[in-house]
Amino acid sequence: MAVLYNHREVEKKWRKHWEAHPVNVNDGKKPKYYCLDMFPYPSGSGLHVGHWRGYVISDVWSRYKMMQGYYIIHPMGWDAFGLPAENYAIKMGVHPSKSTAENVANIKKQIKEIAAIYDWDMEVNTTDPNFYKWTQWIFVKMFKAGLAYEKEMPINWCPSCKTGLANEEVVNGSCERCGSTVTKKNLKQWMLRITKYADRLLEDLDKLEWPEKVKKMQSDWIGRSYGAEIDFAVDGSEKTIKVYTTRPDTLYGATFMVLAPEHKLAKELATKEQQKAVEDYIN
């Protein structure tokens, strides 16, 4: 006779048991192992399968290390500031503090229902003043050290999400999140002088037991290259165009130059005949 397996009741029972008797306990004797996920944006009402696709890997790995005798430091938190959360609040017609708190509560409930191993006593929320006061503190320290500065730079811009995107978030010219066509937009923004630490960052990659694919992504992000900056004089003007090249020896064969649409001289150097076409292209 077939027996109906009531998975809801069974899972509920064991979730309650594990909450009362945690399997990952720091007794002060076990070696510690640190595992960190990317914190989710609480810019939606709940998790989707893409979240768990990533978290299941770290959960399996955490359980594996726990079986090897480690105490697992596996925090969870909420990357709750930013335009995605704000846009969701606008869409729902509520204040961001309300929608974010509701979304965090629901996502936390979902993660607990999955029964993934996380240290909830190490929960982080970027909207908590006790958290972001340290973000502000370290930014001030970096600013005073000359590592933070303002600069107008072109970014990948999603007109639907109304936010900037990393190159990795642009797939075939579209926003990874919503599918809208991504454009370039000049924005004045705060920058950090990561390049000042390029040598150390690249050298220390060899110390990491990471897949070569991930290390290559980090290396490309750091973006160190060797070359020279050369000023080209503009005919009939005192202006110059600065170019960077890794092969200055080939410049004698240069026959033309292409300015990026966001270049500050793009409009100024356009001829009367091409002015409208250039402005249409830039805009």
PDB file of N, CA and C in Angstrom, residues 144-225:
ATOM      1  N   LYS A 144      40.234  61.451   2.548  1.00  0.00           N
ATOM      2  CA  LYS A 144      41.333  62.205   3.157  1.00  0.00           C
ATOM      3  C   LYS A 144      42.695  61.690   2.695  1.00  0.00           C
ATOM      4  N   ALA A 145      42.740  60.414   2.321  1.00  0.00           N
ATOM      5  CA  ALA A 145      43.996  59.835   1.837  1.00  0.00           C
ATOM      6  C   ALA A 145      44.189  60.062   0.340  1.00  0.00           C
ATOM      7  N   GLY A 146      43.238  60.765  -0.287  1.00  0.00           N
ATOM      8  CA  GLY A 146      43.348  61.053  -1.719  1.00  0.00           C
ATOM      9  C   GLY A 146      42.966  59.889  -2.610  1.00  0.00           C
ATOM     10  N   LEU A 147      42.250  58.918  -2.059  1.00  0.00           N
ATOM     11  CA  LEU A 147      41.874  57.733  -2.830  1.00  0.00           C
ATOM     12  C   LEU A 147      40.471  57.830  -3.417  1.00  0.00           C
ATOM     13  N   ALA A 148      39.680  58.801  -2.980  1.00  0.00           N
ATOM     14  CA  ALA A 148      38.326  58.999  -3.509  1.00  0.00           C
ATOM     15  C   ALA A 148      38.261  60.373  -4.166  1.00  0.00           C
ATOM     16  N   TYR A 149      37.718  60.416  -5.377  1.00  0.00           N
ATOM     17  CA  TYR A 149      37.641  61.682  -6.109  1.00  0.00           C
ATOM     18  C   TYR A 149      36.434  61.653  -7.046  1.00  0.00           C
ATOM     19  N   GLU A 150      36.001  62.843  -7.473  1.00  0.00           N
ATOM     20  CA  GLU A 150      34.870  62.952  -8.393  1.00  0.00           C
ATOM     21  C   GLU A 150      35.364  63.097  -9.828  1.00  0.00           C
ATOM     22  N   LYS A 151      34.656  62.442 -10.747  1.00  0.00           N
ATOM     23  CA  LYS A 151      35.022  62.523 -12.157  1.00  0.00           C
ATOM     24  C   LYS A 151      33.807  62.190 -13.008  1.00  0.00           C
ATOM     25  N   GLU A 152      33.688  62.882 -14.147  1.00  0.00           N
ATOM     26  CA  GLU A 152      32.608  62.555 -15.081  1.00  0.00           C
ATOM     27  C   GLU A 152      33.079  61.420 -15.969  1.00  0.00           C
ATOM     28  N   MET A 153      32.315  60.324 -15.954  1.00  0.00           N
ATOM     29  CA  MET A 153      32.708  59.127 -16.691  1.00  0.00           C
ATOM     30  C   MET A 153      31.505  58.526 -17.400  1.00  0.00           C
ATOM     31  N   PRO A 154      31.719  57.905 -18.572  1.00  0.00           N
ATOM     32  CA  PRO A 154      30.618  57.198 -19.235  1.00  0.00           C
ATOM     33  C   PRO A 154      30.332  55.881 -18.524  1.00  0.00           C
ATOM     34  N   ILE A 155      29.071  55.584 -18.334  1.00  0.00           N
ATOM     35  CA  ILE A 155      28.688  54.320 -17.705  1.00  0.00           C
ATOM     36  C   ILE A 155      27.651  53.611 -18.565  1.00  0.00           C
ATOM     37  N   ASN A 156      27.483  52.328 -18.326  1.00  0.00           N
ATOM     38  CA  ASN A 156      26.381  51.582 -18.938  1.00  0.00           C
ATOM     39  C   ASN A 156      25.106  51.976 -18.204  1.00  0.00           C
ATOM     40  N   TRP A 157      24.125  52.468 -18.946  1.00  0.00           N
ATOM     41  CA  TRP A 157      22.910  52.994 -18.321  1.00  0.00           C
ATOM     42  C   TRP A 157      21.681  52.223 -18.784  1.00  0.00           C
ATOM     43  N   CYS A 158      20.906  51.712 -17.820  1.00  0.00           N
ATOM     44  CA  CYS A 158      19.637  51.053 -18.140  1.00  0.00           C
ATOM     45  C   CYS A 158      18.517  52.076 -17.973  1.00  0.00           C
ATOM     46  N   PRO A 159      17.824  52.441 -19.062  1.00  0.00           N
ATOM     47  CA  PRO A 159      16.760  53.448 -18.962  1.00  0.00           C
ATOM     48  C   PRO A 159      15.541  52.960 -18.197  1.00  0.00           C
ATOM     49  N   SER A 160      15.370  51.643 -18.090  1.00  0.00           N
ATOM     50  CA  SER A 160      14.221  51.093 -17.370  1.00  0.00           C
ATOM     51  C   SER A 160      14.493  51.026 -15.864  1.00  0.00           C
ATOM     52  N   CYS A 161      15.630  50.432 -15.497  1.00  0.00           N
ATOM     53  CA  CYS A 161      15.997  50.333 -14.079  1.00  0.00           C
ATOM     54  C   CYS A 161      16.504  51.666 -13.539  1.00  0.00           C
ATOM     55  N   LYS A 162      16.861  52.572 -14.475  1.00  0.00           N
ATOM     56  CA  LYS A 162      17.394  53.888 -14.106  1.00  0.00           C
ATOM     57  C   LYS A 162      18.604  53.762 -13.178  1.00  0.00           C
ATOM     58  N   THR A 163      19.522  52.899 -13.588  1.00  0.00           N
ATOM     59  CA  THR A 163      20.723  52.687 -12.782  1.00  0.00           C
ATOM     60  C   THR A 163      21.889  52.308 -13.678  1.00  0.00           C
ATOM     61  N   GLY A 164      23.100  52.504 -13.162  1.00  0.00           N
ATOM     62  CA  GLY A 164      24.288  52.104 -13.890  1.00  0.00           C
ATOM     63  C   GLY A 164      24.530  50.613 -13.748  1.00  0.00           C
ATOM     64  N   LEU A 165      25.151  50.028 -14.769  1.00  0.00           N
ATOM     65  CA  LEU A 165      25.400  48.587 -14.780  1.00  0.00           C
ATOM     66  C   LEU A 165      26.887  48.308 -14.975  1.00  0.00           C
ATOM     67  N   ALA A 166      27.368  47.279 -14.314  1.00  0.00           N
ATOM     68  CA  ALA A 166      28.721  46.794 -14.576  1.00  0.00           C
ATOM     69  C   ALA A 166      28.729  46.116 -15.943  1.00  0.00           C
ATOM     70  N   ASN A 167      29.910  46.001 -16.552  1.00  0.00           N
ATOM     71  CA  ASN A 167      29.995  45.354 -17.865  1.00  0.00           C
ATOM     72  C   ASN A 167      29.430  43.938 -17.821  1.00  0.00           C
ATOM     73  N   GLU A 168      29.620  43.269 -16.665  1.00  0.00           N
ATOM     74  CA  GLU A 168      29.140  41.888 -16.537  1.00  0.00           C
ATOM     75  C   GLU A 168      27.617  41.804 -16.505  1.00  0.00           C
ATOM     76  N   GLU A 169      26.951  42.942 -16.232  1.00  0.00           N
ATOM     77  CA  GLU A 169      25.489  42.963 -16.168  1.00  0.00           C
ATOM     78  C   GLU A 169      24.847  43.318 -17.507  1.00  0.00           C
ATOM     79  N   VAL A 170      25.686  43.548 -18.524  1.00  0.00           N
ATOM     80  CA  VAL A 170      25.196  43.846 -19.872  1.00  0.00           C
ATOM     81  C   VAL A 170      25.386  42.605 -20.729  1.00  0.00           C
ATOM     82  N   VAL A 171      24.285  42.031 -21.200  1.00  0.00           N
ATOM     83  CA  VAL A 171      24.327  40.810 -22.001  1.00  0.00           C
ATOM     84  C   VAL A 171      23.806  41.122 -23.398  1.00  0.00           C
ATOM     85  N   ASN A 172      24.695  41.009 -24.385  1.00  0.00           N
ATOM     86  CA  ASN A 172      24.326  41.298 -25.782  1.00  0.00           C
ATOM     87  C   ASN A 172      23.663  42.669 -25.928  1.00  0.00           C
ATOM     88  N   GLY A 173      24.211  43.646 -25.219  1.00  0.00           N
ATOM     89  CA  GLY A 173      23.709  45.012 -25.329  1.00  0.00           C
ATOM     90  C   GLY A 173      22.463  45.303 -24.524  1.00  0.00           C
ATOM     91  N   SER A 174      22.026  44.336 -23.719  1.00  0.00           N
ATOM     92  CA  SER A 174      20.793  44.509 -22.936  1.00  0.00           C
ATOM     93  C   SER A 174      21.053  44.337 -21.445  1.00  0.00           C
ATOM     94  N   CYS A 175      20.167  44.920 -20.642  1.00  0.00           N
ATOM     95  CA  CYS A 175      20.253  44.800 -19.186  1.00  0.00           C
ATOM     96  C   CYS A 175      19.961  43.363 -18.780  1.00  0.00           C
ATOM     97  N   GLU A 176      20.847  42.783 -17.990  1.00  0.00           N
ATOM     98  CA  GLU A 176      20.678  41.398 -17.548  1.00  0.00           C
ATOM     99  C   GLU A 176      19.401  41.231 -16.740  1.00  0.00           C
ATOM    100  N   ARG A 177      19.012  42.296 -16.017  1.00  0.00           N
ATOM    101  CA  ARG A 177      17.872  42.197 -15.109  1.00  0.00           C
ATOM    102  C   ARG A 177      16.529  42.312 -15.831  1.00  0.00           C
ATOM    103  N   CYS A 178      16.405  43.331 -16.717  1.00  0.00           N
ATOM    104  CA  CYS A 178      15.082  43.594 -17.306  1.00  0.00           C
ATOM    105  C   CYS A 178      15.027  43.443 -18.819  1.00  0.00           C
ATOM    106  N   GLY A 179      16.182  43.320 -19.477  1.00  0.00           N
ATOM    107  CA  GLY A 179      16.189  43.119 -20.922  1.00  0.00           C
ATOM    108  C   GLY A 179      16.162  44.384 -21.750  1.00  0.00           C
ATOM    109  N   SER A 180      16.119  45.559 -21.108  1.00  0.00           N
ATOM    110  CA  SER A 180      16.095  46.825 -21.855  1.00  0.00           C
ATOM    111  C   SER A 180      17.442  47.073 -22.537  1.00  0.00           C
ATOM    112  N   THR A 181      17.396  47.796 -23.664  1.00  0.00           N
ATOM    113  CA  THR A 181      18.620  48.139 -24.375  1.00  0.00           C
ATOM    114  C   THR A 181      19.451  49.111 -23.541  1.00  0.00           C
ATOM    115  N   VAL A 182      20.718  48.780 -23.355  1.00  0.00           N
ATOM    116  CA  VAL A 182      21.616  49.593 -22.532  1.00  0.00           C
ATOM    117  C   VAL A 182      22.265  50.677 -23.384  1.00  0.00           C
ATOM    118  N   THR A 183      22.350  51.877 -22.837  1.00  0.00           N
ATOM    119  CA  THR A 183      22.998  52.988 -23.527  1.00  0.00           C
ATOM    120  C   THR A 183      24.197  53.464 -22.710  1.00  0.00           C
ATOM    121  N   LYS A 184      24.964  54.368 -23.293  1.00  0.00           N
ATOM    122  CA  LYS A 184      26.068  55.006 -22.574  1.00  0.00           C
ATOM    123  C   LYS A 184      25.604  56.368 -22.078  1.00  0.00           C
ATOM    124  N   LYS A 185      26.008  56.724 -20.873  1.00  0.00           N
ATOM    125  CA  LYS A 185      25.602  57.998 -20.297  1.00  0.00           C
ATOM    126  C   LYS A 185      26.740  58.564 -19.460  1.00  0.00           C
ATOM    127  N   ASN A 186      27.034  59.846 -19.672  1.00  0.00           N
ATOM    128  CA  ASN A 186      28.063  60.501 -18.869  1.00  0.00           C
ATOM    129  C   ASN A 186      27.481  60.938 -17.534  1.00  0.00           C
ATOM    130  N   LEU A 187      28.108  60.518 -16.454  1.00  0.00           N
ATOM    131  CA  LEU A 187      27.653  60.903 -15.122  1.00  0.00           C
ATOM    132  C   LEU A 187      28.845  61.307 -14.264  1.00  0.00           C
ATOM    133  N   LYS A 188      28.661  62.378 -13.495  1.00  0.00           N
ATOM    134  CA  LYS A 188      29.671  62.756 -12.520  1.00  0.00           C
ATOM    135  C   LYS A 188      29.506  61.838 -11.319  1.00  0.00           C
ATOM    136  N   GLN A 189      30.565  61.158 -10.958  1.00  0.00           N
ATOM    137  CA  GLN A 189      30.439  60.148  -9.915  1.00  0.00           C
ATOM    138  C   GLN A 189      31.723  60.053  -9.100  1.00  0.00           C
ATOM    139  N   TRP A 190      31.601  59.402  -7.965  1.00  0.00           N
ATOM    140  CA  TRP A 190      32.766  59.195  -7.113  1.00  0.00           C
ATOM    141  C   TRP A 190      33.548  57.990  -7.612  1.00  0.00           C
ATOM    142  N   MET A 191      34.849  58.151  -7.687  1.00  0.00           N
ATOM    143  CA  MET A 191      35.735  57.090  -8.145  1.00  0.00           C
ATOM    144  C   MET A 191      36.732  56.761  -7.031  1.00  0.00           C
ATOM    145  N   LEU A 192      37.242  55.545  -7.044  1.00  0.00           N
ATOM    146  CA  LEU A 192      38.282  55.122  -6.099  1.00  0.00           C
ATOM    147  C   LEU A 192      39.537  54.756  -6.884  1.00  0.00           C
ATOM    148  N   ARG A 193      40.679  55.192  -6.397  1.00  0.00           N
ATOM    149  CA  ARG A 193      41.941  54.962  -7.106  1.00  0.00           C
ATOM    150  C   ARG A 193      42.426  53.519  -6.911  1.00  0.00           C
ATOM    151  N   ILE A 194      41.651  52.586  -7.449  1.00  0.00           N
ATOM    152  CA  ILE A 194      42.030  51.174  -7.362  1.00  0.00           C
ATOM    153  C   ILE A 194      43.349  50.932  -8.092  1.00  0.00           C
ATOM    154  N   THR A 195      43.593  51.726  -9.164  1.00  0.00           N
ATOM    155  CA  THR A 195      44.805  51.531  -9.962  1.00  0.00           C
ATOM    156  C   THR A 195      46.075  51.721  -9.132  1.00  0.00           C
ATOM    157  N   LYS A 196      45.966  52.461  -8.040  1.00  0.00           N
ATOM    158  CA  LYS A 196      47.130  52.670  -7.178  1.00  0.00           C
ATOM    159  C   LYS A 196      47.608  51.350  -6.575  1.00  0.00           C
ATOM    160  N   TYR A 197      46.699  50.389  -6.490  1.00  0.00           N
ATOM    161  CA  TYR A 197      47.017  49.087  -5.896  1.00  0.00           C
ATOM    162  C   TYR A 197      47.024  47.973  -6.941  1.00  0.00           C
ATOM    163  N   ALA A 198      47.093  48.364  -8.224  1.00  0.00           N
ATOM    164  CA  ALA A 198      46.991  47.377  -9.305  1.00  0.00           C
ATOM    165  C   ALA A 198      48.053  46.290  -9.198  1.00  0.00           C
ATOM    166  N   ASP A 199      49.303  46.685  -8.961  1.00  0.00           N
ATOM    167  CA  ASP A 199      50.387  45.697  -8.898  1.00  0.00           C
ATOM    168  C   ASP A 199      50.144  44.682  -7.789  1.00  0.00           C
ATOM    169  N   ARG A 200      49.804  45.181  -6.607  1.00  0.00           N
ATOM    170  CA  ARG A 200      49.581  44.271  -5.475  1.00  0.00           C
ATOM    171  C   ARG A 200      48.372  43.371  -5.729  1.00  0.00           C
ATOM    172  N   LEU A 201      47.294  43.947  -6.272  1.00  0.00           N
ATOM    173  CA  LEU A 201      46.087  43.157  -6.544  1.00  0.00           C
ATOM    174  C   LEU A 201      46.383  42.030  -7.528  1.00  0.00           C
ATOM    175  N   LEU A 202      47.137  42.342  -8.573  1.00  0.00           N
ATOM    176  CA  LEU A 202      47.455  41.329  -9.581  1.00  0.00           C
ATOM    177  C   LEU A 202      48.389  40.259  -9.019  1.00  0.00           C
ATOM    178  N   GLU A 203      49.398  40.686  -8.279  1.00  0.00           N
ATOM    179  CA  GLU A 203      50.353  39.723  -7.714  1.00  0.00           C
ATOM    180  C   GLU A 203      49.678  38.787  -6.716  1.00  0.00           C
ATOM    181  N   ASP A 204      48.749  39.323  -5.933  1.00  0.00           N
ATOM    182  CA  ASP A 204      48.094  38.509  -4.909  1.00  0.00           C
ATOM    183  C   ASP A 204      47.066  37.539  -5.486  1.00  0.00           C
ATOM    184  N   LEU A 205      46.692  37.715  -6.757  1.00  0.00           N
ATOM    185  CA  LEU A 205      45.773  36.755  -7.380  1.00  0.00           C
ATOM    186  C   LEU A 205      46.376  35.356  -7.393  1.00  0.00           C
ATOM    187  N   ASP A 206      47.706  35.284  -7.492  1.00  0.00           N
ATOM    188  CA  ASP A 206      48.374  33.980  -7.523  1.00  0.00           C
ATOM    189  C   ASP A 206      48.252  33.237  -6.200  1.00  0.00           C
ATOM    190  N   LYS A 207      47.920  33.965  -5.130  1.00  0.00           N
ATOM    191  CA  LYS A 207      47.798  33.337  -3.814  1.00  0.00           C
ATOM    192  C   LYS A 207      46.410  32.747  -3.576  1.00  0.00           C
ATOM    193  N   LEU A 208      45.479  33.023  -4.489  1.00  0.00           N
ATOM    194  CA  LEU A 208      44.100  32.580  -4.306  1.00  0.00           C
ATOM    195  C   LEU A 208      43.848  31.242  -4.985  1.00  0.00           C
ATOM    196  N   GLU A 209      43.160  30.363  -4.287  1.00  0.00           N
ATOM    197  CA  GLU A 209      42.778  29.075  -4.869  1.00  0.00           C
ATOM    198  C   GLU A 209      41.427  29.238  -5.560  1.00  0.00           C
ATOM    199  N   TRP A 210      41.414  30.053  -6.595  1.00  0.00           N
ATOM    200  CA  TRP A 210      40.202  30.341  -7.359  1.00  0.00           C
ATOM    201  C   TRP A 210      40.321  29.713  -8.744  1.00  0.00           C
ATOM    202  N   PRO A 211      39.185  29.458  -9.393  1.00  0.00           N
ATOM    203  CA  PRO A 211      39.234  28.982 -10.780  1.00  0.00           C
ATOM    204  C   PRO A 211      39.931  30.018 -11.665  1.00  0.00           C
ATOM    205  N   GLU A 212      40.667  29.547 -12.666  1.00  0.00           N
ATOM    206  CA  GLU A 212      41.397  30.460 -13.547  1.00  0.00           C
ATOM    207  C   GLU A 212      40.461  31.443 -14.241  1.00  0.00           C
ATOM    208  N   LYS A 213      39.242  30.991 -14.541  1.00  0.00           N
ATOM    209  CA  LYS A 213      38.264  31.869 -15.195  1.00  0.00           C
ATOM    210  C   LYS A 213      37.952  33.082 -14.323  1.00  0.00           C
ATOM    211  N   VAL A 214      37.773  32.849 -13.018  1.00  0.00           N
ATOM    212  CA  VAL A 214      37.451  33.937 -12.091  1.00  0.00           C
ATOM    213  C   VAL A 214      38.656  34.858 -11.918  1.00  0.00           C
ATOM    214  N   LYS A 215      39.854  34.280 -11.831  1.00  0.00           N
ATOM    215  CA  LYS A 215      41.063  35.092 -11.690  1.00  0.00           C
ATOM    216  C   LYS A 215      41.295  35.947 -12.933  1.00  0.00           C
ATOM    217  N   LYS A 216      40.950  35.401 -14.100  1.00  0.00           N
ATOM    218  CA  LYS A 216      41.068  36.174 -15.350  1.00  0.00           C
ATOM    219  C   LYS A 216      40.094  37.349 -15.338  1.00  0.00           C
ATOM    220  N   MET A 217      38.873  37.135 -14.828  1.00  0.00           N
ATOM    221  CA  MET A 217      37.897  38.225 -14.725  1.00  0.00           C
ATOM    222  C   MET A 217      38.420  39.328 -13.813  1.00  0.00           C
ATOM    223  N   GLN A 218      39.028  38.937 -12.693  1.00  0.00           N
ATOM    224  CA  GLN A 218      39.588  39.916 -11.770  1.00  0.00           C
ATOM    225  C   GLN A 218      40.740  40.681 -12.415  1.00  0.00           C
ATOM    226  N   SER A 219      41.580  39.951 -13.145  1.00  0.00           N
ATOM    227  CA  SER A 219      42.712  40.575 -13.823  1.00  0.00           C
ATOM    228  C   SER A 219      42.234  41.587 -14.862  1.00  0.00           C
ATOM    229  N   ASP A 220      41.205  41.224 -15.616  1.00  0.00           N
ATOM    230  CA  ASP A 220      40.645  42.137 -16.623  1.00  0.00           C
ATOM    231  C   ASP A 220      40.033  43.362 -15.956  1.00  0.00           C
ATOM    232  N   TRP A 221      39.393  43.148 -14.799  1.00  0.00           N
ATOM    233  CA  TRP A 221      38.776  44.259 -14.074  1.00  0.00           C
ATOM    234  C   TRP A 221      39.837  45.246 -13.585  1.00  0.00           C
ATOM    235  N   ILE A 222      40.948  44.719 -13.074  1.00  0.00           N
ATOM    236  CA  ILE A 222      42.040  45.586 -12.618  1.00  0.00           C
ATOM    237  C   ILE A 222      42.604  46.360 -13.803  1.00  0.00           C
ATOM    238  N   GLY A 223      42.760  45.667 -14.936  1.00  0.00           N
ATOM    239  CA  GLY A 223      43.041  46.330 -16.210  1.00  0.00           C
ATOM    240  C   GLY A 223      44.385  47.017 -16.331  1.00  0.00           C
ATOM    241  N   ARG A 224      45.429  46.436 -15.792  1.00  0.00           N
ATOM    242  CA  ARG A 224      46.748  47.058 -15.933  1.00  0.00           C
ATOM    243  C   ARG A 224      47.310  46.787 -17.327  1.00  0.00           C
ATOM    244  N   SER A 225      47.884  47.808 -17.932  1.00  0.00           N
ATOM    245  CA  SER A 225      48.574  47.629 -19.206  1.00  0.00           C
ATOM    246  C   SER A 225      49.730  48.619 -19.270  1.00  0.00           C
TER     247      SER A 225
END
